[in-house]
């Protein structure tokens, strides 16, 4: 009996679905202005055409094994990444929940009751003699309901939830990119501080030798007490600089500990001077950024989700059509509950249409359209920001590359000036103040040279991040939830 009902209902429902339409606008990605080439062109060695940013492990382009180790640790233990990973699972579950609306909803149950009717109950007829009755009532009911998606409201909702699922996947990739880039920036800043500390420590040793020299000359009556005091002042000032640099280094070490998921008190990074040069970075074309940046993909998928919500709002103008099937078996004797005479069933359909709701439906469409318009503006702004960040990285590397060359010459000149000042002081041609000024000038320029190298590496990280870190939006095509028969029969 039931199978005959299903054979009658299911084809009819499928015909309605096939004949139905999906209301609302189909999604098309809005255009954004993109220049044919980058404004800033790299003055350094260009990457070969076959070079590319390593996918999934972009930091390996710097060739630092210690950085590679920290990045791997961050990917497995960073809690911000773990939050985004769980949000992705939430989005997948939400998409599955939405897709369940495409399938019928069925329930089955069982109830058993033993009751006694009063002998003094009101009579339903005058010919039946009333007497107490004790009886059983066993029921095994089955109910099936299905709201047909004739006008596509559920399908648009499925489309929206699928786009949000992909948006969460892109967001996870963006969080990974942000965390790994932040870790690389902190690591290179720490290494730059190591290099600065080495420069300052070297200057301290030189100034200590200078103080001993001046003190000996003072003891021999050649130098004045002013020379000793000036050199002592310079030495203590340099020691203060070293102390402050070590305090800055400790803060970046603590930041790295947090990023790799380790308590700061039990984490340390051995000191090692910075000895890397910025790698060649393949930058591609501006249009490539639209497919490489995960944050752009997040904005684009959110835009697609909002577009589908317009269709959801429009579907509310059309009637809802539902099919309901009920049946089961009922018997006073549980031994006879599966007999044919114990069966019961009911079949029905309903159509409902909203005729008045005070303009709610039109307001919902306006709300959905405004949300879509906002998402379009957000997408375009994200793209513009992406172009800006790439140009910032390119111009930054260009300027810093030139600054590194001129600063190298400045350090060499300062070293020559210090040697000349020392020689002239020993020969009695200048005061010791000239030597002190030369020492300060050399230290300042050496520190600036290390800072420029650190900034070049940090800017390289920012450029790789701005280019998307080797990620590609085509990977989102594999992120989807299919409405399957298995899902339909799961609870």
Coordinates of C-alpha atoms in Angstrom, one line a residue:
X1 CA 0.0 0.0 0.0
X2 CA 2.7 2.4 1.0
X3 CA 4.9 1.6 -1.9
X4 CA 2.0 2.3 -4.3
X5 CA 1.5 5.7 -2.6
X6 CA 5.2 6.6 -3.0
X7 CA 5.2 5.5 -6.7
X8 CA 2.3 7.9 -7.2
X9 CA 3.6 10.8 -5.2
X10 CA 7.3 10.9 -6.1
X11 CA 6.9 11.2 -9.9
X12 CA 4.3 13.9 -9.4
X13 CA 6.6 15.8 -7.1
X14 CA 9.6 15.5 -9.4
X15 CA 7.5 16.9 -12.3
X16 CA 6.6 19.9 -10.2
X17 CA 10.2 20.5 -9.4
X18 CA 11.3 20.2 -13.0
X19 CA 8.6 22.5 -14.2
X20 CA 9.4 24.9 -11.3
X21 CA 11.6 27.9 -11.8
X22 CA 14.3 29.4 -9.6
X23 CA 13.4 33.0 -9.0
X24 CA 16.0 35.8 -8.4
X25 CA 19.0 37.0 -10.3
X26 CA 21.7 34.5 -11.4
X27 CA 25.1 35.4 -10.1
X28 CA 27.8 37.1 -12.2
X29 CA 30.9 38.5 -10.7
X30 CA 31.0 42.3 -11.0
X31 CA 33.9 43.8 -12.9
X32 CA 36.7 45.7 -11.2
X33 CA 39.3 48.0 -12.7
X34 CA 42.7 46.4 -13.1
X35 CA 45.8 47.9 -14.7
X36 CA 47.5 46.0 -17.4
X37 CA 50.8 46.1 -15.5
X38 CA 52.2 47.2 -12.2
X39 CA 53.3 50.8 -11.8
X40 CA 56.4 49.9 -9.8
X41 CA 58.9 47.7 -11.6
X42 CA 61.5 45.8 -9.7
X43 CA 65.1 47.1 -10.1
X44 CA 66.5 43.9 -8.5
X45 CA 67.0 40.5 -10.2
X46 CA 63.7 39.4 -11.8
X47 CA 62.4 35.9 -11.2
X48 CA 62.6 33.4 -14.1
X49 CA 59.3 32.8 -15.9
X50 CA 59.2 29.2 -14.5
X51 CA 59.6 30.4 -10.9
X52 CA 56.6 30.6 -8.7
X53 CA 55.8 31.2 -5.0
X54 CA 55.7 27.8 -3.4
X55 CA 52.1 26.8 -2.8
X56 CA 51.2 26.1 0.8
X57 CA 54.7 26.9 2.0
X58 CA 55.6 30.3 0.6
X59 CA 58.1 31.0 3.3
X60 CA 60.5 28.4 1.9
X61 CA 61.4 31.0 -0.8
X62 CA 63.7 32.6 1.9
X63 CA 65.7 29.5 2.4
X64 CA 65.8 29.7 6.2
X65 CA 65.4 26.3 7.8
X66 CA 64.7 27.7 11.3
X67 CA 61.9 29.8 9.9
X68 CA 60.5 26.8 8.1
X69 CA 60.4 24.9 11.4
X70 CA 58.5 27.7 13.2
X71 CA 56.0 28.0 10.3
X72 CA 55.2 24.3 10.4
X73 CA 54.7 24.5 14.2
X74 CA 52.4 27.5 13.8
X75 CA 50.2 25.8 11.2
X76 CA 49.6 22.9 13.6
X77 CA 49.4 24.7 16.9
X78 CA 48.3 28.3 16.3
X79 CA 44.9 28.8 18.0
X80 CA 43.7 31.6 15.6
X81 CA 44.1 29.1 12.7
X82 CA 42.3 26.5 14.8
X83 CA 39.4 28.9 15.3
X84 CA 39.1 29.4 11.5
X85 CA 39.4 25.6 10.9
X86 CA 36.4 25.0 13.2
X87 CA 34.5 27.9 11.6
X88 CA 35.0 26.1 8.3
X89 CA 33.5 22.9 9.7
X90 CA 30.6 25.0 11.0
X91 CA 30.0 26.4 7.6
X92 CA 30.1 22.9 6.0
X93 CA 27.5 21.7 8.6
X94 CA 25.3 24.7 7.9
X95 CA 25.4 24.0 4.2
X96 CA 24.3 20.4 4.9
X97 CA 21.5 21.7 7.1
X98 CA 20.3 23.9 4.3
X99 CA 20.4 21.1 1.7
X100 CA 18.3 18.9 3.9
X101 CA 15.4 21.2 2.9
X102 CA 15.5 19.6 -0.6
X103 CA 14.4 16.2 0.8
X104 CA 11.2 14.9 2.4
X105 CA 11.0 14.8 6.2
X106 CA 9.8 11.5 7.7
X107 CA 9.1 10.4 11.2
X108 CA 8.1 7.1 12.7
X109 CA 7.1 6.2 16.3
X110 CA 5.4 3.7 18.5
X111 CA 3.0 4.1 21.3
X112 CA 1.3 1.5 23.6
X113 CA -1.6 2.2 26.1
X114 CA -3.8 0.2 28.3
X115 CA -7.0 1.9 29.5
X116 CA -10.3 1.3 31.2
X117 CA -13.5 3.0 30.2
X118 CA -16.0 3.8 32.9
X119 CA -19.3 1.8 33.1
X120 CA -21.1 5.1 33.9
X121 CA -19.7 7.0 30.9
X122 CA -22.2 8.9 28.8
X123 CA -23.9 6.7 26.2
X124 CA -23.4 7.4 22.6
X125 CA -26.5 5.4 21.6
X126 CA -29.5 4.4 23.6
X127 CA -29.4 0.7 22.5
X128 CA -26.0 -0.2 23.9
X129 CA -25.7 -1.3 27.4
X130 CA -22.9 0.4 29.2
X131 CA -20.3 -1.6 31.1
X132 CA -16.7 -1.1 32.2
X133 CA -14.2 -1.8 29.4
X134 CA -10.5 -2.5 29.7
X135 CA -8.6 -2.4 26.4
X136 CA -5.2 -2.0 24.8
X137 CA -4.2 0.4 22.1
X138 CA -0.9 -0.2 20.2
X139 CA 0.0 2.3 17.4
X140 CA 2.9 2.4 15.0
X141 CA 2.5 5.6 13.0
X142 CA 4.5 6.9 10.0
X143 CA 4.4 10.5 8.7
X144 CA 6.1 12.0 5.7
X145 CA 6.0 15.7 4.7
X146 CA 7.7 17.4 1.7
X147 CA 7.5 21.1 0.8
X148 CA 8.2 21.2 -2.9
X149 CA 10.8 23.8 -4.0
X150 CA 8.8 24.7 -7.1
X151 CA 10.0 28.4 -7.1
X152 CA 13.6 27.8 -6.0
X153 CA 13.6 29.4 -2.6
X154 CA 15.4 26.4 -1.0
X155 CA 17.7 26.0 -4.0
X156 CA 18.7 29.7 -3.7
X157 CA 19.3 29.1 0.0
X158 CA 21.5 26.1 -0.8
X159 CA 23.4 28.3 -3.3
X160 CA 23.9 30.9 -0.6
X161 CA 25.1 28.4 2.0
X162 CA 27.4 26.8 -0.5
X163 CA 29.0 30.1 -1.3
X164 CA 29.4 30.9 2.4
X165 CA 31.0 27.5 2.9
X166 CA 33.6 28.4 0.2
X167 CA 34.0 31.8 1.8
X168 CA 34.9 30.1 5.1
X169 CA 37.4 27.9 3.2
X170 CA 39.0 31.0 1.7
X171 CA 38.9 32.7 5.1
X172 CA 40.9 29.8 6.6
X173 CA 43.5 30.2 3.9
X174 CA 43.6 33.9 4.6
X175 CA 44.1 33.4 8.3
X176 CA 46.9 30.9 7.6
X177 CA 48.5 33.5 5.3
X178 CA 48.1 36.3 7.9
X179 CA 49.6 34.2 10.7
X180 CA 52.5 32.8 8.7
X181 CA 53.3 36.3 7.4
X182 CA 53.1 37.8 10.8
X183 CA 55.4 35.0 12.1
X184 CA 57.9 35.7 9.3
X185 CA 57.9 39.4 10.0
X186 CA 58.5 38.8 13.7
X187 CA 61.2 36.3 12.9
X188 CA 63.1 38.6 10.5
X189 CA 62.6 41.6 12.9
X190 CA 64.2 39.4 15.7
X191 CA 67.1 38.5 13.4
X192 CA 67.5 42.1 12.5
X193 CA 67.7 43.0 16.2
X194 CA 70.3 40.2 16.6
X195 CA 72.3 41.9 13.9
X196 CA 71.9 45.3 15.5
X197 CA 72.9 43.9 18.9
X198 CA 76.0 42.4 17.3
X199 CA 76.9 45.8 15.8
X200 CA 76.3 47.6 19.2
X201 CA 78.3 44.9 21.1
X202 CA 81.1 45.3 18.6
X203 CA 81.0 49.1 19.1
X204 CA 81.0 48.6 22.8
X205 CA 84.2 46.5 22.7
X206 CA 85.8 49.1 20.4
X207 CA 84.8 51.9 22.7
X208 CA 86.1 50.0 25.8
X209 CA 89.5 49.8 24.1
X210 CA 89.2 53.5 23.3
X211 CA 88.5 54.3 26.9
X212 CA 91.5 52.3 28.1
X213 CA 93.6 54.2 25.5
X214 CA 92.4 57.6 26.6
X215 CA 92.7 56.6 30.3
X216 CA 96.3 55.6 29.7
X217 CA 97.0 58.8 27.9
X218 CA 95.4 60.7 30.7
X219 CA 97.5 58.9 33.3
X220 CA 100.5 59.8 31.2
X221 CA 99.5 63.5 31.2
X222 CA 98.8 63.5 27.4
X223 CA 95.0 63.5 27.4
X224 CA 92.6 65.6 29.5
X225 CA 90.0 64.4 32.0
X226 CA 87.4 65.8 29.5
X227 CA 88.5 63.2 26.9
X228 CA 88.1 60.4 29.5
X229 CA 84.6 61.7 30.5
X230 CA 83.5 62.0 26.9
X231 CA 84.6 58.5 26.0
X232 CA 83.0 57.1 29.2
X233 CA 79.7 58.9 28.3
X234 CA 79.7 57.4 24.8
X235 CA 80.5 53.9 26.1
X236 CA 77.6 53.9 28.7
X237 CA 75.2 55.3 26.1
X238 CA 76.2 52.5 23.7
X239 CA 75.6 49.9 26.5
X240 CA 72.2 51.4 27.1
X241 CA 71.4 51.0 23.4
X242 CA 72.3 47.3 23.6
X243 CA 70.1 46.8 26.7
X244 CA 67.1 48.4 25.0
X245 CA 67.7 46.3 21.8
X246 CA 67.7 43.1 23.9
X247 CA 64.4 44.2 25.5
X248 CA 62.9 44.7 22.0
X249 CA 64.2 41.3 21.0
X250 CA 62.5 39.6 24.0
X251 CA 59.2 41.1 23.0
X252 CA 59.4 39.6 19.5
X253 CA 60.6 36.3 20.9
X254 CA 57.4 36.2 23.1
X255 CA 55.3 37.1 20.0
X256 CA 56.8 34.2 18.1
X257 CA 56.1 31.9 21.0
X258 CA 52.4 32.8 20.9
X259 CA 52.2 32.4 17.2
X260 CA 53.6 28.9 17.3
X261 CA 51.3 27.9 20.2
X262 CA 54.0 27.7 23.0
X263 CA 54.0 29.5 26.4
X264 CA 56.4 32.4 26.2
X265 CA 58.1 31.4 29.4
X266 CA 59.2 28.1 28.0
X267 CA 60.3 29.3 24.5
X268 CA 63.5 30.8 23.3
X269 CA 65.1 31.6 19.9
X270 CA 68.9 31.3 19.8
X271 CA 70.6 34.4 18.7
X272 CA 71.8 34.5 15.1
X273 CA 72.8 37.6 13.1
X274 CA 70.8 38.3 10.0
X275 CA 72.6 36.9 6.9
X276 CA 69.9 36.7 4.2
X277 CA 69.2 38.6 1.1
X278 CA 65.6 39.2 -0.2
X279 CA 64.7 36.5 -2.8
X280 CA 63.4 37.2 -6.3
X281 CA 59.6 37.3 -6.2
X282 CA 57.5 36.5 -9.3
X283 CA 54.9 39.1 -9.2
X284 CA 52.8 38.3 -12.3
X285 CA 50.1 40.6 -13.6
X286 CA 47.6 42.7 -11.6
X287 CA 44.7 40.6 -12.8
X288 CA 46.4 37.5 -11.2
X289 CA 45.8 39.1 -7.7
X290 CA 42.0 38.5 -8.2
X291 CA 42.6 34.7 -8.2
X292 CA 45.6 34.6 -5.7
X293 CA 44.3 36.6 -2.8
X294 CA 42.2 34.5 -0.3
X295 CA 40.7 37.7 1.2
X296 CA 39.5 38.7 -2.3
X297 CA 38.0 35.2 -2.6
X298 CA 36.3 35.6 0.8
X299 CA 34.7 38.9 -0.4
X300 CA 33.7 37.4 -3.8
X301 CA 32.0 34.3 -2.2
X302 CA 30.2 36.5 0.3
X303 CA 28.9 38.5 -2.6
X304 CA 27.6 35.4 -4.3
X305 CA 25.9 34.3 -1.1
X306 CA 24.1 37.7 -0.8
X307 CA 23.1 37.5 -4.5
X308 CA 21.4 34.2 -3.8
X309 CA 19.5 35.7 -0.8
X310 CA 17.7 38.0 -3.2
X311 CA 16.2 34.9 -4.8
X312 CA 15.3 33.5 -1.4
X313 CA 13.4 36.8 -0.6
X314 CA 11.6 36.8 -4.0
X315 CA 10.5 33.2 -3.6
X316 CA 8.4 34.3 -0.7
X317 CA 6.0 36.0 -3.1
X318 CA 5.0 32.6 -4.5
X319 CA 2.8 30.0 -2.9
X320 CA 4.3 27.2 -0.9
X321 CA 3.3 23.7 -1.9
X322 CA 3.5 20.8 0.4
X323 CA 2.7 17.1 0.3
X324 CA 1.9 15.1 3.5
X325 CA 1.5 11.3 3.8
X326 CA 0.5 9.6 7.0
X327 CA -0.1 6.0 7.9
X328 CA 0.8 3.1 10.1
X329 CA -0.8 0.3 12.0
X330 CA -3.1 0.3 15.0
X331 CA -4.4 -2.7 17.0
X332 CA -5.8 -3.5 20.4
X333 CA -3.8 -6.7 20.3
X334 CA -0.1 -6.4 19.7
X335 CA 0.0 -9.8 18.1
X336 CA -2.3 -8.5 15.3
X337 CA -0.6 -5.2 14.8
X338 CA 1.0 -6.2 11.5
X339 CA -2.2 -7.6 10.0
X340 CA -3.7 -5.8 6.9
X341 CA -6.9 -4.8 8.7
X342 CA -4.7 -2.9 11.3
X343 CA -3.4 -0.5 8.7
X344 CA -4.5 3.1 8.3
X345 CA -3.3 5.9 6.0
X346 CA -4.0 9.5 4.8
X347 CA -2.7 11.5 1.9
X348 CA -3.0 15.2 1.4
X349 CA -1.5 18.3 -0.1
X350 CA -1.6 22.0 0.8
X351 CA -1.0 25.2 -1.0
X352 CA -0.5 28.5 0.9
X353 CA -0.1 32.0 -0.4
X354 CA 0.5 35.2 1.6
X355 CA -2.1 37.8 0.7
X356 CA -1.2 40.5 3.2
X357 CA 1.7 41.1 5.6
X358 CA 2.1 44.9 5.7
X359 CA 4.9 45.1 3.0
X360 CA 7.1 42.6 4.8
X361 CA 8.0 40.7 1.6
X362 CA 9.0 43.8 -0.4
X363 CA 11.1 45.0 2.6
X364 CA 12.9 41.6 2.7
X365 CA 13.8 42.0 -1.0
X366 CA 15.0 45.6 -0.4
X367 CA 17.1 44.3 2.5
X368 CA 18.6 41.5 0.4
X369 CA 19.4 43.9 -2.4
X370 CA 21.1 46.4 -0.1
X371 CA 23.1 43.6 1.5
X372 CA 24.2 42.5 -2.0
X373 CA 25.1 46.1 -2.9
X374 CA 27.2 46.4 0.2
X375 CA 29.0 43.1 -0.5
X376 CA 29.8 44.4 -4.1
X377 CA 31.3 47.5 -2.6
X378 CA 33.3 45.5 -0.1
X379 CA 34.6 43.2 -2.9
X380 CA 35.7 46.1 -5.0
X381 CA 37.4 47.8 -2.0
X382 CA 39.2 44.6 -1.1
X383 CA 40.5 44.4 -4.7
X384 CA 41.7 48.0 -4.6
X385 CA 43.4 47.4 -1.3
X386 CA 45.1 44.3 -2.7
X387 CA 46.5 46.4 -5.6
X388 CA 47.6 49.0 -3.2
X389 CA 49.5 46.5 -1.0
X390 CA 51.3 45.0 -4.0
X391 CA 52.3 48.4 -5.2
X392 CA 53.4 49.3 -1.7
X393 CA 55.6 46.2 -1.6
X394 CA 57.1 46.9 -5.0
X395 CA 57.9 50.5 -4.3
X396 CA 59.2 49.6 -0.8
X397 CA 61.6 47.1 -2.2
X398 CA 62.7 49.5 -4.9
X399 CA 63.5 52.3 -2.5
X400 CA 65.1 50.0 0.1
X401 CA 67.3 48.4 -2.6
X402 CA 68.7 51.8 -3.5
X403 CA 69.0 52.8 0.2
X404 CA 70.9 49.6 0.9
X405 CA 73.5 50.5 -1.7
X406 CA 74.0 54.0 -0.6
X407 CA 74.0 53.0 3.1
X408 CA 76.8 50.5 2.4
X409 CA 78.8 53.3 1.0
X410 CA 78.0 55.4 4.0
X411 CA 79.3 52.7 6.4
X412 CA 82.5 52.4 4.4
X413 CA 83.0 56.2 4.5
X414 CA 82.3 56.3 8.3
X415 CA 84.9 53.5 8.9
X416 CA 87.5 55.6 6.9
X417 CA 86.5 58.7 8.9
X418 CA 87.0 57.0 12.2
X419 CA 90.4 55.7 11.2
X420 CA 91.5 59.1 10.1
X421 CA 90.1 60.7 13.3
X422 CA 92.1 58.2 15.4
X423 CA 95.3 58.8 13.5
X424 CA 94.9 62.6 13.7
X425 CA 94.1 62.4 17.4
X426 CA 97.2 60.3 18.1
X427 CA 99.2 62.8 16.1
X428 CA 97.8 65.6 18.1
X429 CA 96.1 67.3 15.2
X430 CA 92.5 67.1 16.5
X431 CA 90.7 66.8 19.8
X432 CA 89.2 63.6 21.1
X433 CA 85.8 65.0 20.4
X434 CA 86.4 64.3 16.7
X435 CA 87.1 60.7 17.5
X436 CA 83.9 60.4 19.5
X437 CA 81.9 62.0 16.8
X438 CA 83.4 59.5 14.3
X439 CA 82.5 56.6 16.6
X440 CA 78.9 57.7 16.9
X441 CA 78.6 58.3 13.2
X442 CA 79.9 54.8 12.4
X443 CA 77.6 53.1 14.9
X444 CA 74.6 55.0 13.7
X445 CA 75.3 54.1 10.1
X446 CA 76.0 50.4 10.9
X447 CA 72.7 50.1 12.8
X448 CA 70.9 51.8 9.9
X449 CA 72.4 49.4 7.4
X450 CA 71.2 46.4 9.4
X451 CA 67.7 48.0 9.8
X452 CA 67.5 48.5 6.0
X453 CA 68.4 44.8 5.4
X454 CA 65.7 43.8 7.9
X455 CA 63.2 46.1 6.3
X456 CA 63.9 44.6 2.9
X457 CA 63.2 41.1 4.2
X458 CA 60.0 42.3 6.0
X459 CA 58.9 44.1 2.9
X460 CA 59.5 41.0 0.8
X461 CA 57.3 39.1 3.2
X462 CA 54.6 41.8 2.8
X463 CA 54.8 41.5 -1.0
X464 CA 54.5 37.7 -0.9
X465 CA 51.5 38.1 1.4
X466 CA 50.0 40.8 -0.9
X467 CA 50.3 38.4 -3.8
X468 CA 48.4 35.7 -2.0
X469 CA 51.3 33.5 -0.8
X470 CA 51.0 31.1 -3.7
X471 CA 47.4 30.3 -3.1
X472 CA 44.9 30.0 -6.0
X473 CA 41.2 30.5 -5.9
X474 CA 40.6 27.5 -8.2
X475 CA 41.1 25.3 -5.1
X476 CA 37.6 26.4 -3.9
X477 CA 36.0 24.4 -6.7
X478 CA 36.5 21.3 -4.6
X479 CA 34.8 22.9 -1.6
X480 CA 31.1 22.0 -1.9
X481 CA 28.5 19.8 -0.3
X482 CA 26.4 17.6 -2.6
X483 CA 22.8 16.7 -1.8
X484 CA 23.0 12.9 -1.9
X485 CA 20.7 10.0 -1.2
X486 CA 22.9 9.0 1.7
X487 CA 22.3 12.5 3.2
X488 CA 18.6 12.2 2.6
X489 CA 18.3 9.0 4.7
X490 CA 20.6 10.3 7.5
X491 CA 19.2 11.8 10.6

